[in-house]
PDB file of C-alpha atoms and ligand atoms in Angstrom:
ATOM      1  CA  MET H  37      80.722  -9.807 -45.418  1.00 51.00           C
ATOM      2  CA  ALA H  38      82.034  -7.919 -42.369  1.00 60.00           C
ATOM      3  CA  GLU H  39      83.597 -10.039 -39.621  1.00 76.00           C
ATOM      4  CA  THR H  40      81.573 -10.345 -36.453  1.00 90.00           C
ATOM      5  CA  ARG H  41      83.283  -8.441 -33.673  1.00 93.00           C
ATOM      6  CA  ILE H  42      82.811  -9.602 -30.139  1.00 96.00           C
ATOM      7  CA  LYS H  43      83.069  -6.994 -27.387  1.00 96.00           C
ATOM      8  CA  SER H  44      85.173  -8.250 -24.533  1.00 98.00           C
ATOM      9  CA  ARG H  45      86.776  -6.734 -21.464  1.00 98.00           C
ATOM     10  CA  VAL H  46      90.257  -6.863 -19.967  1.00 98.00           C
ATOM     11  CA  LEU H  47      90.452  -8.972 -16.807  1.00 98.00           C
ATOM     12  CA  SER H  48      94.153  -8.557 -16.134  1.00 98.00           C
ATOM     13  CA  HIS H  49      97.263  -7.245 -17.838  1.00 98.00           C
ATOM     14  CA  THR H  50     100.602  -8.605 -16.712  1.00 98.00           C
ATOM     15  CA  ARG H  51     104.069  -7.484 -17.699  1.00 97.00           C
ATOM     16  CA  LEU H  52     106.237 -10.575 -18.257  1.00 96.00           C
ATOM     17  CA  SER H  53     109.480  -8.915 -19.351  1.00 95.00           C
ATOM     18  CA  ASP H  54     110.723  -5.548 -20.663  1.00 93.00           C
ATOM     19  CA  THR H  55     108.547  -5.788 -23.769  1.00 94.00           C
ATOM     20  CA  ALA H  56     106.240  -8.779 -23.316  1.00 97.00           C
ATOM     21  CA  TYR H  57     102.802  -8.819 -21.741  1.00 98.00           C
ATOM     22  CA  GLN H  58     100.000 -11.235 -21.052  1.00 98.00           C
ATOM     23  CA  LEU H  59      96.544  -9.843 -21.612  1.00 98.00           C
ATOM     24  CA  ARG H  60      93.687 -11.828 -20.083  1.00 98.00           C
ATOM     25  CA  ILE H  61      90.268 -11.008 -21.512  1.00 98.00           C
ATOM     26  CA  GLU H  62      86.734 -12.277 -21.017  1.00 98.00           C
ATOM     27  CA  ARG H  63      86.003 -15.333 -23.121  1.00 98.00           C
ATOM     28  CA  LYS H  64      82.421 -14.342 -23.983  1.00 98.00           C
ATOM     29  CA  GLY H  65      81.435 -17.965 -24.612  1.00 97.00           C
ATOM     30  CA  LEU H  66      83.921 -18.345 -27.456  1.00 98.00           C
ATOM     31  CA  VAL H  67      84.472 -21.936 -28.596  1.00 98.00           C
ATOM     32  CA  PHE H  68      87.929 -22.493 -30.048  1.00 98.00           C
ATOM     33  CA  ARG H  69      90.427 -25.249 -30.772  1.00 98.00           C
ATOM     34  CA  ALA H  70      93.933 -25.194 -29.309  1.00 98.00           C
ATOM     35  CA  GLY H  71      96.250 -23.401 -31.738  1.00 98.00           C
ATOM     36  CA  GLU H  72      93.595 -21.058 -33.153  1.00 98.00           C
ATOM     37  CA  LEU H  73      93.901 -17.284 -33.135  1.00 98.00           C
ATOM     38  CA  LEU H  74      91.884 -14.131 -32.658  1.00 98.00           C
ATOM     39  CA  SER H  75      92.042 -10.804 -34.435  1.00 97.00           C
ATOM     40  CA  LEU H  76      92.234  -8.018 -31.881  1.00 98.00           C
ATOM     41  CA  TYR H  77      90.981  -4.567 -32.854  1.00 96.00           C
ATOM     42  CA  GLY H  78      92.414  -1.155 -32.066  1.00 92.00           C
ATOM     43  CA  GLU H  79      90.878   2.272 -32.462  1.00 86.00           C
ATOM     44  CA  ALA H  80      91.275   2.517 -36.260  1.00 81.00           C
ATOM     45  CA  THR H  81      89.829   0.013 -38.728  1.00 70.00           C
ATOM     46  CA  LEU H  82      93.247  -0.965 -40.041  1.00 77.00           C
ATOM     47  CA  ASP H  83      94.628  -1.663 -36.573  1.00 82.00           C
ATOM     48  CA  SER H  84      93.598  -5.298 -36.313  1.00 93.00           C
ATOM     49  CA  ARG H  85      96.253  -7.941 -35.778  1.00 96.00           C
ATOM     50  CA  ASP H  86      96.262 -11.688 -35.206  1.00 97.00           C
ATOM     51  CA  TYR H  87      97.172 -13.310 -31.875  1.00 98.00           C
ATOM     52  CA  THR H  88      97.182 -16.974 -30.993  1.00 98.00           C
ATOM     53  CA  ILE H  89      95.034 -17.836 -27.994  1.00 98.00           C
ATOM     54  CA  ALA H  90      97.467 -18.923 -25.274  1.00 98.00           C
ATOM     55  CA  SER H  91      94.714 -20.475 -23.106  1.00 98.00           C
ATOM     56  CA  GLY H  92      93.551 -24.063 -23.147  1.00 98.00           C
ATOM     57  CA  GLU H  93      90.214 -25.038 -24.659  1.00 98.00           C
ATOM     58  CA  GLY H  94      88.724 -25.466 -21.174  1.00 98.00           C
ATOM     59  CA  ASP H  95      90.065 -22.272 -19.588  1.00 98.00           C
ATOM     60  CA  GLU H  96      87.693 -19.632 -18.324  1.00 98.00           C
ATOM     61  CA  ALA H  97      89.381 -16.635 -19.957  1.00 98.00           C
ATOM     62  CA  LEU H  98      91.382 -15.893 -23.114  1.00 98.00           C
ATOM     63  CA  ASP H  99      95.103 -15.263 -22.612  1.00 98.00           C
ATOM     64  CA  ILE H 100      97.034 -13.344 -25.250  1.00 98.00           C
ATOM     65  CA  LEU H 101     100.810 -13.189 -25.082  1.00 98.00           C
ATOM     66  CA  TYR H 102     102.152 -10.220 -27.023  1.00 98.00           C
ATOM     67  CA  ARG H 103     105.329  -8.257 -27.550  1.00 97.00           C
ATOM     68  CA  LEU H 104     105.133  -4.464 -27.465  1.00 97.00           C
ATOM     69  CA  LEU H 105     106.620  -2.956 -30.611  1.00 96.00           C
ATOM     70  CA  PRO H 106     106.897   0.785 -29.815  1.00 95.00           C
ATOM     71  CA  GLN H 107     106.598   1.765 -33.507  1.00 94.00           C
ATOM     72  CA  GLY H 108     103.816  -0.752 -34.219  1.00 94.00           C
ATOM     73  CA  ALA H 109     100.194   0.154 -34.935  1.00 94.00           C
ATOM     74  CA  LEU H 110      98.341  -2.047 -32.463  1.00 96.00           C
ATOM     75  CA  THR H 111     100.634  -3.202 -29.671  1.00 97.00           C
ATOM     76  CA  PRO H 112     101.166   0.313 -28.191  1.00 96.00           C
ATOM     77  CA  GLN H 113      97.359   0.521 -27.941  1.00 96.00           C
ATOM     78  CA  LEU H 114      97.223  -2.893 -26.259  1.00 97.00           C
ATOM     79  CA  ALA H 115      99.931  -1.825 -23.818  1.00 97.00           C
ATOM     80  CA  ARG H 116      97.723   1.022 -22.531  1.00 97.00           C
ATOM     81  CA  LEU H 117      94.825  -1.261 -21.620  1.00 97.00           C
ATOM     82  CA  GLN H 118      93.794  -1.517 -17.971  1.00 97.00           C
ATOM     83  CA  PRO H 119      91.590  -4.108 -16.260  1.00 98.00           C
ATOM     84  CA  GLY H 120      87.958  -3.257 -17.046  1.00 98.00           C
ATOM     85  CA  ASP H 121      88.748  -1.651 -20.438  1.00 97.00           C
ATOM     86  CA  ALA H 122      86.851  -2.799 -23.520  1.00 96.00           C
ATOM     87  CA  LEU H 123      88.584  -4.754 -26.291  1.00 97.00           C
ATOM     88  CA  SER H 124      86.968  -6.257 -29.403  1.00 96.00           C
ATOM     89  CA  PHE H 125      88.018  -9.409 -31.173  1.00 97.00           C
ATOM     90  CA  SER H 126      86.891 -11.622 -34.027  1.00 97.00           C
ATOM     91  CA  GLY H 127      87.575 -15.283 -34.546  1.00 96.00           C
ATOM     92  CA  PRO H 128      88.585 -17.891 -33.834  1.00 97.00           C
ATOM     93  CA  CYS H 129      90.347 -18.888 -37.023  1.00 96.00           C
ATOM     94  CA  GLY H 130      93.624 -20.354 -38.257  1.00 96.00           C
ATOM     95  CA  SER H 131      94.948 -23.752 -39.189  1.00 96.00           C
ATOM     96  CA  PHE H 132      97.785 -24.328 -36.700  1.00 98.00           C
ATOM     97  CA  GLN H 133      95.900 -26.959 -34.730  1.00 97.00           C
ATOM     98  CA  LEU H 134      97.048 -30.203 -33.257  1.00 96.00           C
ATOM     99  CA  ARG H 135      96.932 -32.844 -35.995  1.00 96.00           C
ATOM    100  CA  ASP H 136      97.382 -35.955 -33.855  1.00 96.00           C
ATOM    101  CA  ALA H 137      97.485 -35.880 -30.055  1.00 95.00           C
ATOM    102  CA  SER H 138      99.004 -39.385 -29.947  1.00 96.00           C
ATOM    103  CA  ALA H 139     102.079 -38.476 -32.048  1.00 97.00           C
ATOM    104  CA  SER H 140     105.485 -37.520 -30.632  1.00 97.00           C
ATOM    105  CA  LEU H 141     105.575 -33.748 -30.945  1.00 98.00           C
ATOM    106  CA  VAL H 142     108.540 -31.448 -31.254  1.00 98.00           C
ATOM    107  CA  PHE H 143     107.483 -27.825 -30.778  1.00 98.00           C
ATOM    108  CA  VAL H 144     109.995 -25.185 -31.842  1.00 98.00           C
ATOM    109  CA  ALA H 145     109.168 -21.584 -30.941  1.00 98.00           C
ATOM    110  CA  THR H 146     110.798 -18.187 -30.877  1.00 97.00           C
ATOM    111  CA  GLY H 147     109.532 -15.422 -28.603  1.00 97.00           C
ATOM    112  CA  THR H 148     105.748 -15.137 -28.417  1.00 97.00           C
ATOM    113  CA  GLY H 149     105.505 -18.142 -30.766  1.00 98.00           C
ATOM    114  CA  ILE H 150     105.273 -20.181 -27.579  1.00 98.00           C
ATOM    115  CA  ALA H 151     101.565 -19.230 -27.303  1.00 98.00           C
ATOM    116  CA  PRO H 152     100.085 -22.166 -29.277  1.00 98.00           C
ATOM    117  CA  CYS H 153     102.318 -24.619 -27.396  1.00 98.00           C
ATOM    118  CA  ARG H 154     100.791 -23.379 -24.156  1.00 98.00           C
ATOM    119  CA  SER H 155      97.307 -23.833 -25.601  1.00 98.00           C
ATOM    120  CA  PHE H 156      98.159 -27.390 -26.717  1.00 98.00           C
ATOM    121  CA  LEU H 157      99.532 -28.330 -23.297  1.00 97.00           C
ATOM    122  CA  ARG H 158      96.770 -26.702 -21.278  1.00 97.00           C
ATOM    123  CA  THR H 159      94.268 -28.603 -23.416  1.00 98.00           C
ATOM    124  CA  TYR H 160      96.178 -31.924 -23.610  1.00 97.00           C
ATOM    125  CA  PRO H 161      98.537 -32.125 -20.600  1.00 96.00           C
ATOM    126  CA  GLU H 162      99.518 -35.706 -21.456  1.00 96.00           C
ATOM    127  CA  LEU H 163     101.042 -34.877 -24.851  1.00 97.00           C
ATOM    128  CA  ASP H 164     104.396 -36.479 -25.611  1.00 97.00           C
ATOM    129  CA  LEU H 165     106.013 -33.125 -26.352  1.00 97.00           C
ATOM    130  CA  THR H 166     109.573 -31.848 -26.617  1.00 97.00           C
ATOM    131  CA  LEU H 167     109.831 -28.066 -26.527  1.00 98.00           C
ATOM    132  CA  LEU H 168     112.608 -25.854 -27.861  1.00 98.00           C
ATOM    133  CA  HIS H 169     112.060 -22.187 -27.027  1.00 98.00           C
ATOM    134  CA  GLY H 170     114.321 -19.425 -28.284  1.00 97.00           C
ATOM    135  CA  ALA H 171     114.345 -16.015 -26.612  1.00 96.00           C
ATOM    136  CA  ARG H 172     116.374 -12.800 -26.522  1.00 91.00           C
ATOM    137  CA  GLU H 173     116.874 -12.923 -22.777  1.00 94.00           C
ATOM    138  CA  PRO H 174     116.237 -15.586 -20.127  1.00 95.00           C
ATOM    139  CA  VAL H 175     113.317 -13.472 -18.838  1.00 95.00           C
ATOM    140  CA  ASP H 176     111.614 -13.966 -22.221  1.00 96.00           C
ATOM    141  CA  LEU H 177     111.418 -17.736 -21.697  1.00 97.00           C
ATOM    142  CA  PHE H 178     107.726 -17.254 -20.978  1.00 97.00           C
ATOM    143  CA  TYR H 179     105.751 -19.770 -18.905  1.00 97.00           C
ATOM    144  CA  ARG H 180     108.836 -21.885 -18.316  1.00 95.00           C
ATOM    145  CA  ASP H 181     107.503 -23.180 -14.988  1.00 94.00           C
ATOM    146  CA  GLU H 182     104.603 -24.715 -16.902  1.00 94.00           C
ATOM    147  CA  TRP H 183     106.902 -27.006 -18.926  1.00 93.00           C
ATOM    148  CA  ALA H 184     108.426 -28.761 -15.906  1.00 88.00           C
ATOM    149  CA  ALA H 185     106.922 -32.126 -16.807  1.00 86.00           C
ATOM    150  CA  LYS H 186     108.044 -31.941 -20.448  1.00 93.00           C
ATOM    151  CA  THR H 187     111.383 -32.206 -22.219  1.00 95.00           C
ATOM    152  CA  TYR H 188     112.354 -28.560 -22.477  1.00 97.00           C
ATOM    153  CA  TYR H 189     115.314 -26.895 -24.187  1.00 97.00           C
ATOM    154  CA  PRO H 190     115.558 -23.161 -23.450  1.00 97.00           C
ATOM    155  CA  CYS H 191     117.759 -21.343 -25.975  1.00 97.00           C
ATOM    156  CA  VAL H 192     119.151 -17.840 -25.547  1.00 97.00           C
ATOM    157  CA  SER H 193     121.821 -16.732 -27.983  1.00 91.00           C
ATOM    158  CA  ARG H 194     123.446 -14.115 -25.711  1.00 91.00           C
ATOM    159  CA  VAL H 195     123.944 -16.153 -22.537  1.00 93.00           C
ATOM    160  CA  PRO H 196     124.110 -19.829 -21.651  1.00 93.00           C
ATOM    161  CA  VAL H 197     120.948 -21.296 -20.138  1.00 92.00           C
ATOM    162  CA  GLU H 198     121.067 -24.802 -18.699  1.00 90.00           C
ATOM    163  CA  GLY H 199     124.403 -25.417 -20.386  1.00 87.00           C
ATOM    164  CA  PHE H 200     123.481 -24.253 -23.883  1.00 93.00           C
ATOM    165  CA  GLN H 201     123.989 -20.924 -25.623  1.00 95.00           C
ATOM    166  CA  GLY H 202     122.592 -20.432 -29.119  1.00 96.00           C
ATOM    167  CA  ARG H 203     119.489 -20.579 -31.263  1.00 97.00           C
ATOM    168  CA  VAL H 204     116.769 -23.206 -31.461  1.00 98.00           C
ATOM    169  CA  SER H 205     117.951 -23.913 -35.016  1.00 97.00           C
ATOM    170  CA  ASP H 206     121.344 -24.956 -33.561  1.00 96.00           C
ATOM    171  CA  ARG H 207     119.889 -26.839 -30.605  1.00 97.00           C
ATOM    172  CA  ILE H 208     117.586 -29.059 -32.647  1.00 98.00           C
ATOM    173  CA  LYS H 209     120.570 -30.403 -34.600  1.00 97.00           C
ATOM    174  CA  LEU H 210     121.991 -31.866 -31.380  1.00 96.00           C
ATOM    175  CA  LEU H 211     118.880 -33.881 -30.540  1.00 97.00           C
ATOM    176  CA  SER H 212     117.966 -37.435 -31.360  1.00 96.00           C
ATOM    177  CA  LEU H 213     114.542 -36.961 -32.973  1.00 97.00           C
ATOM    178  CA  PRO H 214     111.908 -39.712 -33.341  1.00 96.00           C
ATOM    179  CA  PRO H 215     111.617 -40.514 -37.084  1.00 97.00           C
ATOM    180  CA  ASP H 216     107.811 -40.263 -36.979  1.00 97.00           C
ATOM    181  CA  ALA H 217     107.668 -37.023 -34.936  1.00 98.00           C
ATOM    182  CA  HIS H 218     105.385 -34.142 -35.848  1.00 98.00           C
ATOM    183  CA  PHE H 219     107.133 -30.769 -35.843  1.00 98.00           C
ATOM    184  CA  TYR H 220     105.292 -27.554 -34.976  1.00 98.00           C
ATOM    185  CA  LEU H 221     107.268 -24.411 -35.787  1.00 98.00           C
ATOM    186  CA  CYS H 222     105.999 -21.023 -34.622  1.00 98.00           C
ATOM    187  CA  GLY H 223     107.366 -17.484 -34.413  1.00 97.00           C
ATOM    188  CA  ALA H 224     109.980 -15.707 -36.536  1.00 96.00           C
ATOM    189  CA  ASN H 225     109.767 -16.583 -40.235  1.00 96.00           C
ATOM    190  CA  GLU H 226     113.528 -16.929 -40.502  1.00 95.00           C
ATOM    191  CA  MET H 227     113.632 -19.613 -37.789  1.00 97.00           C
ATOM    192  CA  ILE H 228     110.764 -21.495 -39.411  1.00 98.00           C
ATOM    193  CA  TYR H 229     112.500 -21.450 -42.769  1.00 97.00           C
ATOM    194  CA  GLU H 230     115.847 -22.513 -41.334  1.00 97.00           C
ATOM    195  CA  VAL H 231     114.480 -25.320 -39.152  1.00 98.00           C
ATOM    196  CA  SER H 232     112.145 -26.726 -41.799  1.00 98.00           C
ATOM    197  CA  GLU H 233     114.940 -26.737 -44.413  1.00 98.00           C
ATOM    198  CA  TRP H 234     117.164 -28.606 -41.976  1.00 98.00           C
ATOM    199  CA  LEU H 235     114.412 -31.115 -41.116  1.00 98.00           C
ATOM    200  CA  LEU H 236     113.798 -31.841 -44.795  1.00 98.00           C
ATOM    201  CA  LYS H 237     117.527 -32.356 -45.391  1.00 98.00           C
ATOM    202  CA  ALA H 238     117.638 -34.633 -42.335  1.00 97.00           C
ATOM    203  CA  GLY H 239     115.030 -36.859 -44.019  1.00 98.00           C
ATOM    204  CA  PHE H 240     111.737 -35.783 -42.421  1.00 98.00           C
ATOM    205  CA  ALA H 241     108.737 -35.424 -44.760  1.00 98.00           C
ATOM    206  CA  SER H 242     107.027 -32.080 -45.336  1.00 98.00           C
ATOM    207  CA  GLU H 243     103.783 -33.717 -44.070  1.00 98.00           C
ATOM    208  CA  GLN H 244     105.445 -33.974 -40.643  1.00 98.00           C
ATOM    209  CA  ILE H 245     106.110 -30.217 -40.439  1.00 98.00           C
ATOM    210  CA  PHE H 246     103.462 -27.626 -39.473  1.00 98.00           C
ATOM    211  CA  LYS H 247     104.254 -23.923 -39.540  1.00 98.00           C
ATOM    212  CA  GLU H 248     102.816 -20.726 -38.065  1.00 98.00           C
ATOM    213  CA  PRO H 249     104.933 -17.708 -39.113  1.00 97.00           C
ATOM    214  CA  TYR H 250     104.294 -14.534 -37.090  1.00 96.00           C
ATOM    215  CA  TYR H 251     106.781 -11.957 -38.299  1.00 86.00           C
ATOM    216  CA  TYR H 252     110.109 -11.237 -40.017  1.00 77.00           C
ATOM    217  CA  ARG H 253     112.871 -10.859 -37.491  1.00 62.00           C
ATOM    218  CA  ALA H 254     115.587 -13.306 -36.556  1.00 44.00           C
ATOM    219  CA  ASP H 255     116.766 -12.231 -33.123  1.00 49.00           C
ATOM    220  CA  ASP H 256     113.618 -12.747 -31.048  1.00 47.00           C
TER     221      ASP H 256
HETATM  222  C1  FAD S 467      99.010 -16.143 -37.440  1.00 52.84           C
HETATM  223  C2  FAD S 467      99.646 -15.088 -36.574  1.00 52.84           C
HETATM  224  C3  FAD S 467      99.608 -15.207 -35.186  1.00 52.84           C
HETATM  225  C4  FAD S 467     100.230 -14.247 -34.383  1.00 52.84           C
HETATM  226  N1  FAD S 467     100.211 -14.404 -33.037  1.00 52.84           N
HETATM  227  C5  FAD S 467     100.902 -13.520 -32.256  1.00 52.84           C
HETATM  228  C6  FAD S 467     100.964 -13.692 -30.843  1.00 52.84           C
HETATM  229  O1  FAD S 467     100.364 -14.627 -30.265  1.00 52.84           O
HETATM  230  N2  FAD S 467     101.697 -12.782 -30.124  1.00 52.84           N
HETATM  231  C7  FAD S 467     102.358 -11.724 -30.730  1.00 52.84           C
HETATM  232  O2  FAD S 467     103.028 -10.926 -30.041  1.00 52.84           O
HETATM  233  N3  FAD S 467     102.288 -11.548 -32.066  1.00 52.84           N
HETATM  234  C8  FAD S 467     101.571 -12.398 -32.828  1.00 52.84           C
HETATM  235  N4  FAD S 467     101.505 -12.181 -34.189  1.00 52.84           N
HETATM  236  C9  FAD S 467     102.057 -10.917 -34.719  1.00 52.84           C
HETATM  237  C10 FAD S 467     100.953  -9.828 -34.592  1.00 52.84           C
HETATM  238  O3  FAD S 467      99.871 -10.131 -35.459  1.00 52.84           O
HETATM  239  C11 FAD S 467     101.458  -8.435 -34.946  1.00 52.84           C
HETATM  240  O4  FAD S 467     102.121  -8.470 -36.176  1.00 52.84           O
HETATM  241  C12 FAD S 467     102.420  -7.862 -33.889  1.00 52.84           C
HETATM  242  O5  FAD S 467     101.820  -7.842 -32.602  1.00 52.84           O
HETATM  243  C13 FAD S 467     102.812  -6.437 -34.242  1.00 52.84           C
HETATM  244  O6  FAD S 467     101.658  -5.628 -34.345  1.00 52.84           O
HETATM  245  P1  FAD S 467     101.781  -4.044 -34.375  1.00 52.84           P
HETATM  246  O7  FAD S 467     100.496  -3.512 -34.980  1.00 52.84           O
HETATM  247  O8  FAD S 467     102.169  -3.487 -33.048  1.00 52.84           O
HETATM  248  O9  FAD S 467     102.999  -3.765 -35.350  1.00 52.84           O
HETATM  249  P2  FAD S 467     102.931  -3.429 -36.947  1.00 52.84           P
HETATM  250  O10 FAD S 467     102.476  -2.037 -37.160  1.00 52.84           O
HETATM  251  O11 FAD S 467     102.134  -4.512 -37.603  1.00 52.84           O
HETATM  252  O12 FAD S 467     104.472  -3.534 -37.383  1.00 52.84           O
HETATM  253  C14 FAD S 467     105.331  -4.457 -36.785  1.00 52.84           C
HETATM  254  C15 FAD S 467     106.568  -4.789 -37.596  1.00 52.84           C
HETATM  255  O13 FAD S 467     107.377  -5.618 -36.752  1.00 52.84           O
HETATM  256  C16 FAD S 467     107.372  -6.978 -37.180  1.00 52.84           C
HETATM  257  N5  FAD S 467     106.993  -7.802 -35.997  1.00 52.84           N
HETATM  258  C17 FAD S 467     105.760  -8.273 -35.679  1.00 52.84           C
HETATM  259  N6  FAD S 467     105.798  -8.972 -34.523  1.00 52.84           N
HETATM  260  C18 FAD S 467     107.089  -8.935 -34.099  1.00 52.84           C
HETATM  261  C19 FAD S 467     107.774  -9.447 -32.972  1.00 52.84           C
HETATM  262  N7  FAD S 467     107.149 -10.168 -32.036  1.00 52.84           N
HETATM  263  N8  FAD S 467     109.093  -9.194 -32.855  1.00 52.84           N
HETATM  264  C20 FAD S 467     109.741  -8.472 -33.774  1.00 52.84           C
HETATM  265  N9  FAD S 467     109.152  -7.960 -34.873  1.00 52.84           N
HETATM  266  C21 FAD S 467     107.853  -8.174 -35.033  1.00 52.84           C
HETATM  267  C22 FAD S 467     106.349  -7.075 -38.292  1.00 52.84           C
HETATM  268  O14 FAD S 467     106.819  -8.009 -39.264  1.00 52.84           O
HETATM  269  C23 FAD S 467     106.290  -5.634 -38.820  1.00 52.84           C
HETATM  270  O15 FAD S 467     107.316  -5.415 -39.748  1.00 52.84           O
HETATM  271  C24 FAD S 467     100.878 -13.128 -34.993  1.00 52.84           C
HETATM  272  C25 FAD S 467     100.889 -13.004 -36.400  1.00 52.84           C
HETATM  273  C26 FAD S 467     100.285 -13.961 -37.160  1.00 52.84           C
HETATM  274  C27 FAD S 467     100.349 -13.804 -38.670  1.00 52.84           C
END
């Protein structure tokens, strides 16, 4: 059966860094759970790609955080969108939802993998959450002003930020982690693999680790 496409419209399109953008589109009454994603459609049938909703469950519009890949199929089309333009989506779907809002959470993200963390925190501002965010450049530490009330470890491998220079997979090894924490890992597959292997070796159970791989590339 064909997926139901919902016709939406661009409300705003904001450049966040050299290659990253936030697209805000009409919600069209969509009901979703924090951590779920949409498929966005381009001009050709094959040009649909998945994007986590970066808004909270109660927000008026749908925010999508995406990185422009100049050789990619869909993101160059997204990058041309102007406020008022039409954009279709289907969804929501996905399984990267909050399992237990009362648990201690450690969220580890690279690049645009921060999107579900934003949705979690906009939906449940009181979460006991520690965030490690890895980025290419300090400017790619998206939404960092929104994490002020949380324990936040920005990680950039090329320059020191707040006294640390390196990857999230290095930073997490320096932390004292609650034994019953839930770990949410999102972004580059290589980071997810590396961090989950380390967590398992450190004695955490696989049931404590939730993963949302986006793409293969280590230096995001
Ligand atoms: C569950 C899920 C959720 C996702 N959520 C988001 C999201 O919220 N924001 C977002 O930007 N992307 C997200 N993605 C990735 C997205 O679906 C697309 O793959 C990405 O936007 C590239 O699409 P494209 O058509 O421009 O490139 P394509 O023509 O698909 O080719 C892109 C190539 O670059 C790699 N790639 C994809 N994304 C990146 C990246 N960010 N950095 C470096 N290399 C990359 C791919 O592995 C592929 O080899 C998600 C993917 C999945 C599976």
